[in-house]
Amino acid sequence: MTSIGTGYDLQNSVFSPDGRNFQVEYAVKAVENGGTAVGIRCKDGVVLALEKLITSKLLKPEANKRIATVDRNIGVVSSGLLPDGRHFVSRARDEAADWRRLWKGPIPTATLANRMGSYVQAYTLYSSVRPFGITAIVGGWDSEADVPVDGEVGSGPKVGSGGKKEGAHGGPYLYMIEPSGLYWGYYGAATGKGRQIAKSELEKLNLSEGNLSLEEGVKEAARIIYVAHDDNKDKEFELEMTWISSVDGPTKGRHEEVPKEIREEAEKLAKKALEGDDDEDDEEKMEE
Amino acid sequence: MNHLPQAWGRPRDDVYGAYDQSHFQMGGPNQHTQSPIVTGTSVVAAKFKDGIVIAADNLASYGSLARFTDVKRLRKFNDQVVVGFGGDVSDMQYLDRLLNSLDIRENYGSDGTPLNAKNLHTYLSKVMYKRRSDFNPLWNHLLIAGLDGEDKPFLASADLLGTTFSAPTLATGFGAHLAQPILRRSIPDEAAVPNVSREEAVLLVKEAMKVLFYRDARSMDKYSIAVVTKDGVELKQDEKLESQSWAFAEGIRGYGTQVN
């Protein structure tokens, strides 16, 4: 590494003369080795998927879930250092609970992403801490219905201003937060080992047109995890998938695990698509 | 028992003469959290062979003023528990938020069994007892209705002192005096529960609500009723008391316009 011996990588919050923060860049390296994580913002919900690499055959299958729920309507998946991910989730839950305590309602996904961005960024500033070794994908559905205020007992005034906003609000949200604290909202987000392949697959979905349904999103997410995994066939993995739909969708606005049957169906299709891809490649070569 | 702390544990008036109330005047600010302000009246509940019926009217009184008439005092916790709140409404809102945050924390993991009525009753009774031990009670009488861990009907109460009690039929507040005997007439003990159908239990609870409306000046004819069974919670929040008969009022002083 070029920076060895320069001393600018020994402490957090110290810039190198060419304007880089090496500690943050090393944290990004930690992320690049984690299992692939994918988030897709569909028109009627959000899907989160994770390639959970099996580190030991002694681990119980389907136990040790890695995608976490924050409040009821937000999901967080991360790749990189697992304990850092745990701490990130714990902080996110505290933020959501504090928001509820103050405003008596669920935290908007955008607000949570903003706060977590600030939190992660703070870990790049001080010599006593190190940056987060994770990139986190935060997906949520902000309710489009009139959510009652926590503890509300009546229906409020029948005339005059009742504090209720007319018209459509809420919807699907997806953010990705990097070790530097940088975060953007995405149509589709990917991180971890297979992120390059996953990103190019996500681009093919034309997510910005907003036509992809949640059901299709689940299948695509599963397929992308399988495609992204293709390069390193040696390591086994489990596909972990969660989703959040609209209030009238399958999860009723909550962040939940994708039911086993639907996930297995998606995995079957993913494996089939992989085989199909290989065939197509062969055919194309023949034609050439 | 009356719920005014000043009256507890004092020498009997008939033995020792009237108590010198001047000892109570401590001076200092009024402690509004030490007595209820906006209150809900009775909650009524009864077990039947495969579930529970629970009801409470939609009124929140400010003293004797019928201040809020669309207050929902039955709170669904999950698909197998409903909590009915009597007493102070703002304390009820606090408890509602507490249960809400409990539910959120309970659902962080996707697996595991949901909290049942028995769990919730244990939890709430400990909250109530902690607060009364801090000399800052939550001024409520709660009925926790739902299913225990084995899908059997569960009904128990917890009050502002942290006292717990369980019976096949329960009523809080005014209802403890007036509705409880009516409920016991139909369901005297646990042995009677397997013979009670859902329809009978609903009818019984509605009848109790009606009698309470006749006699309880802090009650209302609009009420909420919930039925909890294995199939989930059926909660109706805008019911109206039907087929009232005020004929009995004719002969009683205080009802209507007659004075003597």
XYZ file of C-alpha atoms in Angstrom:
548
model
C 0.000 0.000 0.000
C 1.329 3.398 -1.000
C 0.465 5.033 2.265
C 2.590 2.735 4.399
C 5.116 4.758 6.301
C 3.518 8.128 5.638
C 1.775 8.056 9.002
C -1.484 9.502 7.684
C -3.285 6.202 8.217
C -2.523 5.865 11.897
C -5.239 8.087 13.255
C -8.839 8.787 12.548
C -9.813 12.290 11.464
C -6.414 13.039 10.025
C -6.240 13.938 6.349
C -3.354 12.952 4.148
C -1.827 15.825 2.135
C -3.831 14.750 -0.921
C -7.087 14.977 1.011
C -7.815 11.384 1.891
C -8.885 9.835 5.150
C -7.190 6.461 5.156
C -9.047 5.010 8.149
C -12.316 5.430 6.272
C -10.839 3.826 3.180
C -9.695 0.832 5.190
C -13.210 0.534 6.599
C -14.508 0.394 3.028
C -12.084 -2.480 2.427
C -13.717 -4.363 5.319
C -17.073 -3.940 3.605
C -15.773 -5.213 0.295
C -15.186 -8.630 1.838
C -18.659 -9.031 3.349
C -21.469 -11.075 1.821
C -23.460 -9.249 -0.855
C -26.453 -7.250 0.348
C -29.101 -5.865 -1.983
C -32.063 -3.529 -1.582
C -34.715 -2.867 -4.221
C -37.273 -0.081 -4.070
C -40.363 -1.381 -5.856
C -43.549 0.505 -6.607
C -45.496 -1.140 -3.769
C -42.744 -2.019 -1.315
C -39.077 -2.595 -0.590
C -37.089 -5.849 -0.676
C -33.876 -6.475 1.221
C -31.723 -9.506 0.419
C -28.504 -10.825 1.836
C -25.991 -13.468 0.820
C -25.258 -14.892 4.249
C -21.970 -16.752 3.992
C -21.871 -19.901 6.122
C -18.790 -19.683 8.308
C -19.269 -23.059 9.944
C -21.226 -26.207 9.284
C -22.018 -26.269 13.009
C -24.293 -23.242 12.710
C -28.004 -24.007 12.674
C -29.459 -23.375 9.222
C -31.817 -20.373 8.975
C -30.910 -19.250 12.494
C -28.805 -16.182 13.296
C -30.764 -13.727 11.195
C -28.787 -10.803 9.854
C -31.476 -8.479 8.490
C -32.911 -6.519 11.401
C -36.170 -4.685 12.016
C -36.203 -1.095 13.268
C -39.520 0.148 14.669
C -42.118 -1.849 12.697
C -41.760 -0.560 9.174
C -38.018 -0.291 8.557
C -35.431 -2.951 7.747
C -31.647 -2.741 7.939
C -29.161 -5.022 6.187
C -25.422 -4.504 6.209
C -22.257 -6.100 4.955
C -18.869 -5.831 6.552
C -18.017 -6.373 10.183
C -20.958 -8.101 11.830
C -20.623 -6.552 15.296
C -20.477 -3.097 13.745
C -23.719 -3.926 11.982
C -25.271 -4.977 15.272
C -24.286 -1.713 16.899
C -25.639 0.241 13.935
C -29.005 -1.510 14.273
C -29.066 -0.953 18.008
C -28.519 2.768 17.497
C -31.161 2.877 14.760
C -33.685 1.254 17.129
C -32.866 3.787 19.821
C -33.301 6.632 17.345
C -36.682 5.251 16.255
C -37.799 4.791 19.877
C -36.672 8.320 20.795
C -38.559 9.701 17.823
C -41.685 7.882 18.971
C -41.267 9.143 22.519
C -41.157 12.709 21.237
C -43.583 12.674 18.299
C -45.862 9.737 19.221
C -45.551 8.165 15.790
C -43.176 6.176 13.587
C -39.936 7.796 12.396
C -39.890 8.525 8.645
C -37.335 6.356 6.839
C -35.625 9.457 5.425
C -35.181 10.904 8.911
C -33.739 7.660 10.226
C -31.290 7.506 7.311
C -30.269 11.100 7.996
C -29.671 10.466 11.683
C -27.762 7.267 11.080
C -25.671 9.041 8.437
C -24.720 11.647 11.011
C -23.988 8.952 13.563
C -21.706 6.994 11.248
C -19.951 10.192 10.152
C -19.189 11.092 13.751
C -17.099 7.919 13.957
C -14.687 9.352 11.377
C -13.928 12.430 13.478
C -12.288 11.320 16.688
C -9.020 9.588 17.498
C -10.717 7.534 20.199
C -12.954 5.672 17.744
C -12.707 3.968 14.380
C -15.147 4.253 11.484
C -17.929 1.691 11.024
C -16.717 -1.330 9.078
C -20.080 -1.653 7.363
C -22.184 -0.301 4.567
C -25.814 -0.434 5.635
C -28.892 -0.519 3.438
C -31.962 0.959 5.110
C -35.351 0.212 3.547
C -38.733 1.299 4.825
C -42.339 1.988 3.992
C -43.760 5.181 5.438
C -47.484 4.606 5.931
C -49.749 6.196 3.358
C -52.714 5.836 5.737
C -53.566 8.218 8.548
C -51.611 6.674 11.390
C -53.187 7.341 14.768
C -50.970 9.182 17.219
C -49.611 6.737 19.833
C -52.003 6.678 22.766
C -54.734 8.492 20.823
C -58.127 7.826 22.372
C -60.672 9.796 20.346
C -61.179 10.819 16.725
C -60.257 14.483 17.176
C -62.326 17.504 16.173
C -64.987 16.900 13.510
C -64.898 20.488 12.241
C -62.096 22.953 11.743
C -58.467 22.032 11.383
C -57.946 18.545 12.717
C -54.295 18.407 11.799
C -54.916 15.850 9.075
C -53.236 16.278 5.726
C -55.302 15.516 2.644
C -53.861 13.694 -0.325
C -51.334 10.941 -0.811
C -48.263 10.660 1.324
C -45.861 7.909 2.425
C -44.412 5.228 0.195
C -41.262 3.121 -0.267
C -37.832 4.439 0.727
C -34.339 3.030 0.309
C -31.041 4.437 1.531
C -27.454 3.210 1.653
C -25.045 4.502 4.298
C -21.288 4.089 3.824
C -18.464 4.049 6.413
C -17.739 7.730 5.726
C -21.280 8.607 6.739
C -22.163 9.358 3.129
C -25.704 8.313 2.296
C -27.938 8.604 -0.753
C -31.441 7.485 -1.533
C -31.496 4.748 -4.170
C -33.864 2.936 -6.473
C -31.661 -0.106 -6.010
C -28.661 -0.502 -3.746
C -25.952 -3.138 -3.437
C -22.902 -3.598 -1.261
C -20.446 -6.302 -0.237
C -18.338 -8.666 -2.290
C -20.647 -9.027 -5.275
C -21.760 -5.382 -5.452
C -20.382 -4.697 -8.953
C -22.323 -7.551 -10.549
C -25.343 -6.779 -8.397
C -25.306 -3.102 -9.402
C -25.164 -3.881 -13.102
C -28.060 -6.314 -12.642
C -30.017 -3.669 -10.731
C -29.455 -1.160 -13.541
C -31.041 -3.556 -16.015
C -34.280 -3.484 -14.014
C -35.006 0.173 -14.901
C -36.158 0.798 -11.369
C -36.489 4.554 -11.878
C -39.534 3.917 -14.075
C -41.310 2.576 -10.994
C -42.931 -0.400 -12.717
C -41.417 -3.243 -10.761
C -43.887 -4.850 -8.367
C -42.907 -6.174 -4.964
C -43.476 -9.800 -6.011
C -41.182 -9.347 -9.017
C -38.733 -7.489 -6.790
C -38.453 -10.493 -4.487
C -37.611 -12.742 -7.437
C -35.109 -10.260 -8.847
C -33.422 -9.777 -5.475
C -33.008 -13.533 -5.063
C -31.684 -13.842 -8.604
C -29.205 -11.003 -8.137
C -27.799 -12.557 -4.953
C -27.348 -15.840 -6.808
C -25.770 -14.150 -9.825
C -23.445 -12.119 -7.631
C -22.399 -15.236 -5.805
C -21.585 -17.111 -8.976
C -17.902 -16.160 -9.011
C -16.936 -17.795 -5.750
C -18.668 -21.115 -5.894
C -16.577 -22.605 -3.123
C -18.281 -20.945 -0.151
C -21.775 -21.961 0.813
C -24.365 -19.330 1.570
C -27.926 -18.856 2.715
C -30.276 -16.380 1.097
C -31.929 -14.146 3.665
C -34.761 -11.956 2.411
C -37.175 -9.494 3.994
C -39.786 -7.170 2.582
C -42.004 -4.238 3.443
C -45.218 -3.659 1.505
C -47.847 -0.942 1.493
C -50.645 -1.053 4.045
C -52.829 -3.125 1.696
C -49.950 -5.351 0.605
C -48.836 -8.729 1.971
C -46.985 -7.324 5.027
C -49.495 -4.535 5.774
C -46.769 -1.896 6.046
C -44.549 -3.938 8.339
C -40.997 -5.156 7.807
C -41.118 -8.938 7.777
C -39.233 -11.943 6.609
C -40.309 -13.112 3.147
C -42.400 -16.272 3.777
C -40.478 -19.487 3.255
C -42.586 -20.702 0.312
C -42.156 -17.452 -1.611
C -38.443 -17.337 -0.871
C -37.902 -20.937 -1.953
C -39.867 -20.313 -5.136
C -37.681 -17.270 -5.853
C -34.544 -19.328 -5.191
C -35.744 -22.022 -7.575
C -36.275 -19.412 -10.287
C -32.887 -17.853 -9.509
C -31.086 -21.147 -9.946
C -32.997 -21.795 -13.148
C -32.110 -18.340 -14.476
C -28.438 -19.009 -13.740
C -28.488 -22.230 -15.732
C -30.446 -20.483 -18.485
C -27.845 -17.713 -18.623
C -25.105 -20.239 -19.151
C -27.020 -21.845 -21.989
C -27.653 -18.482 -23.624
C -23.989 -17.631 -23.409
C -23.172 -20.886 -25.087
C -25.713 -20.278 -27.814
C -24.413 -16.794 -28.441
C -20.931 -18.161 -28.800
C -22.201 -20.768 -31.258
C -23.847 -18.072 -33.338
C -20.666 -16.082 -33.374
C -62.923 0.158 49.219
C -62.585 3.785 48.331
C -59.580 4.989 46.433
C -58.863 8.134 48.411
C -55.563 7.536 50.187
C -56.619 9.950 52.965
C -59.301 7.499 54.048
C -57.043 4.463 54.325
C -55.903 3.083 57.658
C -57.543 5.768 59.804
C -59.140 5.143 63.214
C -62.838 4.263 63.003
C -65.065 7.278 63.328
C -67.667 5.348 65.361
C -65.095 4.320 67.963
C -62.763 7.287 68.104
C -64.929 10.142 66.886
C -64.556 12.074 63.676
C -60.982 12.239 62.455
C -59.336 15.639 62.661
C -58.947 16.404 58.980
C -56.712 19.395 59.662
C -53.776 16.970 59.963
C -53.980 16.374 56.253
C -53.273 19.904 55.235
C -49.661 19.584 54.303
C -49.420 22.825 52.398
C -47.311 22.844 49.269
C -48.551 22.594 45.686
C -51.548 20.600 44.538
C -50.425 17.195 43.329
C -52.563 16.612 40.298
C -50.855 13.344 39.418
C -52.006 11.910 42.726
C -55.647 11.712 41.716
C -57.482 10.957 38.497
C -58.700 13.855 36.325
C -60.350 12.598 33.146
C -61.770 9.175 33.858
C -63.366 6.204 32.184
C -65.886 4.137 34.091
C -66.469 0.359 34.214
C -64.921 -2.341 32.067
C -66.861 -5.604 31.907
C -65.638 -9.011 30.734
C -66.701 -12.651 30.733
C -65.139 -15.923 29.652
C -66.942 -18.384 27.413
C -66.007 -21.839 26.232
C -63.431 -20.818 23.638
C -62.738 -17.179 24.313
C -63.442 -13.925 26.078
C -65.854 -11.023 25.677
C -64.830 -7.620 26.993
C -66.672 -4.288 26.805
C -66.312 -0.682 27.957
C -68.250 2.436 27.043
C -66.736 5.249 24.971
C -66.998 8.006 27.545
C -64.257 9.926 29.301
C -65.661 12.075 32.114
C -64.150 15.232 33.548
C -65.538 14.976 37.037
C -69.282 14.705 36.430
C -69.042 16.323 32.984
C -69.333 13.912 30.052
C -66.303 15.502 28.383
C -65.173 13.117 25.597
C -67.667 10.805 23.963
C -65.568 8.853 21.464
C -62.821 7.470 23.663
C -61.640 3.959 22.884
C -60.899 2.241 26.165
C -60.349 -1.245 24.780
C -56.881 -1.620 23.325
C -55.889 -4.521 21.111
C -52.338 -5.590 21.939
C -51.994 -8.362 19.354
C -54.117 -11.129 17.842
C -54.721 -12.732 21.211
C -54.862 -9.974 23.815
C -57.151 -7.017 24.510
C -56.638 -4.705 27.484
C -59.605 -2.788 28.930
C -58.849 0.397 30.878
C -60.913 1.946 33.658
C -59.803 5.045 35.543
C -57.562 7.899 34.459
C -57.431 8.421 30.710
C -53.998 10.043 30.514
C -52.530 7.180 32.522
C -54.249 4.864 30.070
C -52.538 6.704 27.222
C -49.208 6.296 28.974
C -49.813 2.562 29.357
C -50.934 2.323 25.742
C -47.641 3.838 24.612
C -45.754 1.559 26.959
C -47.470 -1.473 25.457
C -46.799 -0.113 21.979
C -43.068 0.108 22.626
C -43.163 -3.350 24.224
C -44.820 -4.725 21.098
C -42.207 -3.116 18.856
C -39.382 -4.617 20.890
C -41.101 -7.993 20.948
C -41.261 -8.071 17.165
C -37.624 -7.296 16.401
C -37.084 -11.017 15.971
C -39.302 -12.725 13.398
C -39.445 -16.005 15.264
C -40.617 -16.804 18.767
C -44.074 -16.865 20.262
C -46.035 -13.649 20.679
C -46.843 -12.418 24.181
C -50.106 -13.923 25.402
C -52.657 -12.475 27.824
C -51.051 -14.211 30.786
C -47.652 -12.698 29.999
C -49.164 -9.277 29.525
C -51.095 -9.464 32.793
C -47.911 -10.346 34.692
C -46.087 -7.463 33.038
C -48.821 -4.888 33.615
C -49.397 -5.898 37.225
C -45.679 -5.395 37.895
C -45.771 -1.979 36.247
C -48.765 -1.036 38.423
C -47.115 -2.345 41.588
C -43.852 -0.547 40.860
C -45.671 2.726 40.394
C -47.741 2.421 43.553
C -44.551 1.565 45.464
C -43.069 4.823 44.127
C -46.117 6.620 45.592
C -47.003 7.617 42.037
C -49.672 5.129 40.985
C -51.123 4.820 37.522
C -54.772 5.488 38.338
C -56.280 2.632 36.416
C -58.062 -0.634 36.895
C -57.186 -2.936 34.032
C -58.796 -6.043 32.668
C -56.538 -8.202 30.542
C -58.565 -10.483 28.290
C -57.314 -13.018 25.799
C -55.738 -16.422 25.581
C -53.107 -17.975 27.809
C -50.189 -19.942 26.370
C -52.407 -22.976 25.752
C -55.122 -21.207 23.759
C -57.465 -21.296 26.754
C -59.456 -18.189 27.692
C -57.664 -15.925 30.156
C -59.142 -13.078 32.169
C -57.510 -11.191 35.012
C -57.350 -7.726 36.508
C -54.629 -5.459 37.835
C -55.416 -2.281 39.726
C -53.659 0.895 40.811
C -52.246 -0.844 43.882
C -50.761 -3.668 41.883
C -53.396 -6.074 43.168
C -54.142 -8.934 40.819
C -57.298 -10.980 40.648
C -58.711 -13.523 38.280
C -62.213 -14.858 37.781
C -64.414 -16.184 34.966
C -66.244 -12.846 34.967
C -64.815 -9.486 35.987
C -65.934 -5.876 36.114
C -64.090 -2.758 37.253
C -65.240 0.474 38.897
C -68.980 0.907 39.314
C -69.401 -2.346 37.421
C -67.580 -4.248 40.179
C -70.574 -3.463 42.383
C -73.376 -3.492 39.871
C -72.458 -5.745 36.939
C -70.444 -8.402 38.701
C -73.469 -10.021 40.463
C -75.373 -10.151 37.180
C -72.429 -11.786 35.426
C -71.948 -14.261 38.292
C -75.593 -15.311 38.088
C -74.896 -16.772 34.623
C -71.262 -17.811 35.093
C -70.812 -18.571 38.802
C -67.462 -20.339 38.573
C -64.783 -21.754 36.288
C -66.751 -24.994 35.962
C -69.602 -23.121 34.290
C -67.413 -21.640 31.535
C -67.334 -24.675 29.171
C -71.150 -24.503 28.988
C -71.271 -20.870 27.897
C -71.454 -20.168 24.165
C -70.062 -17.091 22.492
C -73.536 -15.729 21.788
C -74.606 -16.171 25.405
C -71.466 -14.427 26.671
C -71.892 -11.480 24.276
C -75.538 -11.146 25.272
C -74.632 -11.284 28.951
C -71.970 -8.588 28.662
C -74.285 -6.360 26.616
C -76.954 -6.782 29.290
C -74.437 -5.794 31.954
C -73.475 -2.700 29.933
C -77.138 -1.765 29.698
C -77.737 -2.083 33.444
C -74.622 0.020 34.023
C -75.972 2.703 31.712
C -79.259 2.730 33.628
C -77.562 3.184 37.012
C -74.087 4.689 36.499
C -74.264 8.458 36.033
C -70.743 8.456 34.528
C -71.603 6.032 31.752
C -72.799 6.311 28.160
C -74.853 4.301 25.686
C -72.065 4.155 23.097
C -69.561 1.422 23.777
C -66.799 -0.825 22.438
C -66.916 -4.601 22.587
C -64.245 -7.142 21.715
C -64.308 -10.910 21.365
C -61.014 -12.780 21.571
C -60.798 -16.355 20.306
C -58.201 -18.544 18.641
C -59.208 -16.911 15.353
C -58.094 -13.485 16.565
C -59.595 -10.313 17.949
C -62.934 -8.962 16.775
C -63.104 -5.392 18.023
C -66.115 -3.147 17.440
C -65.713 0.416 18.694
C -68.935 2.136 17.796
C -71.752 0.066 19.261
C -74.996 1.462 20.636
C -76.997 -0.027 23.516
C -80.133 -1.627 22.116
C -83.661 -2.217 23.454
C -83.422 -0.080 26.532
C -86.396 -0.044 28.858
C -86.639 2.820 31.300
C -89.960 1.614 32.770
C -88.254 0.846 36.084
C -87.321 4.522 36.456
C -90.950 5.462 36.971
C -90.988 4.461 40.625
C -87.590 5.782 41.582
C -86.841 9.233 42.891
C -84.063 11.004 40.968
C -84.824 9.716 37.477
C -86.736 11.979 35.104
C -88.567 15.072 36.257
C -90.373 13.944 39.399
C -89.079 15.463 42.598
C -90.790 13.615 45.454
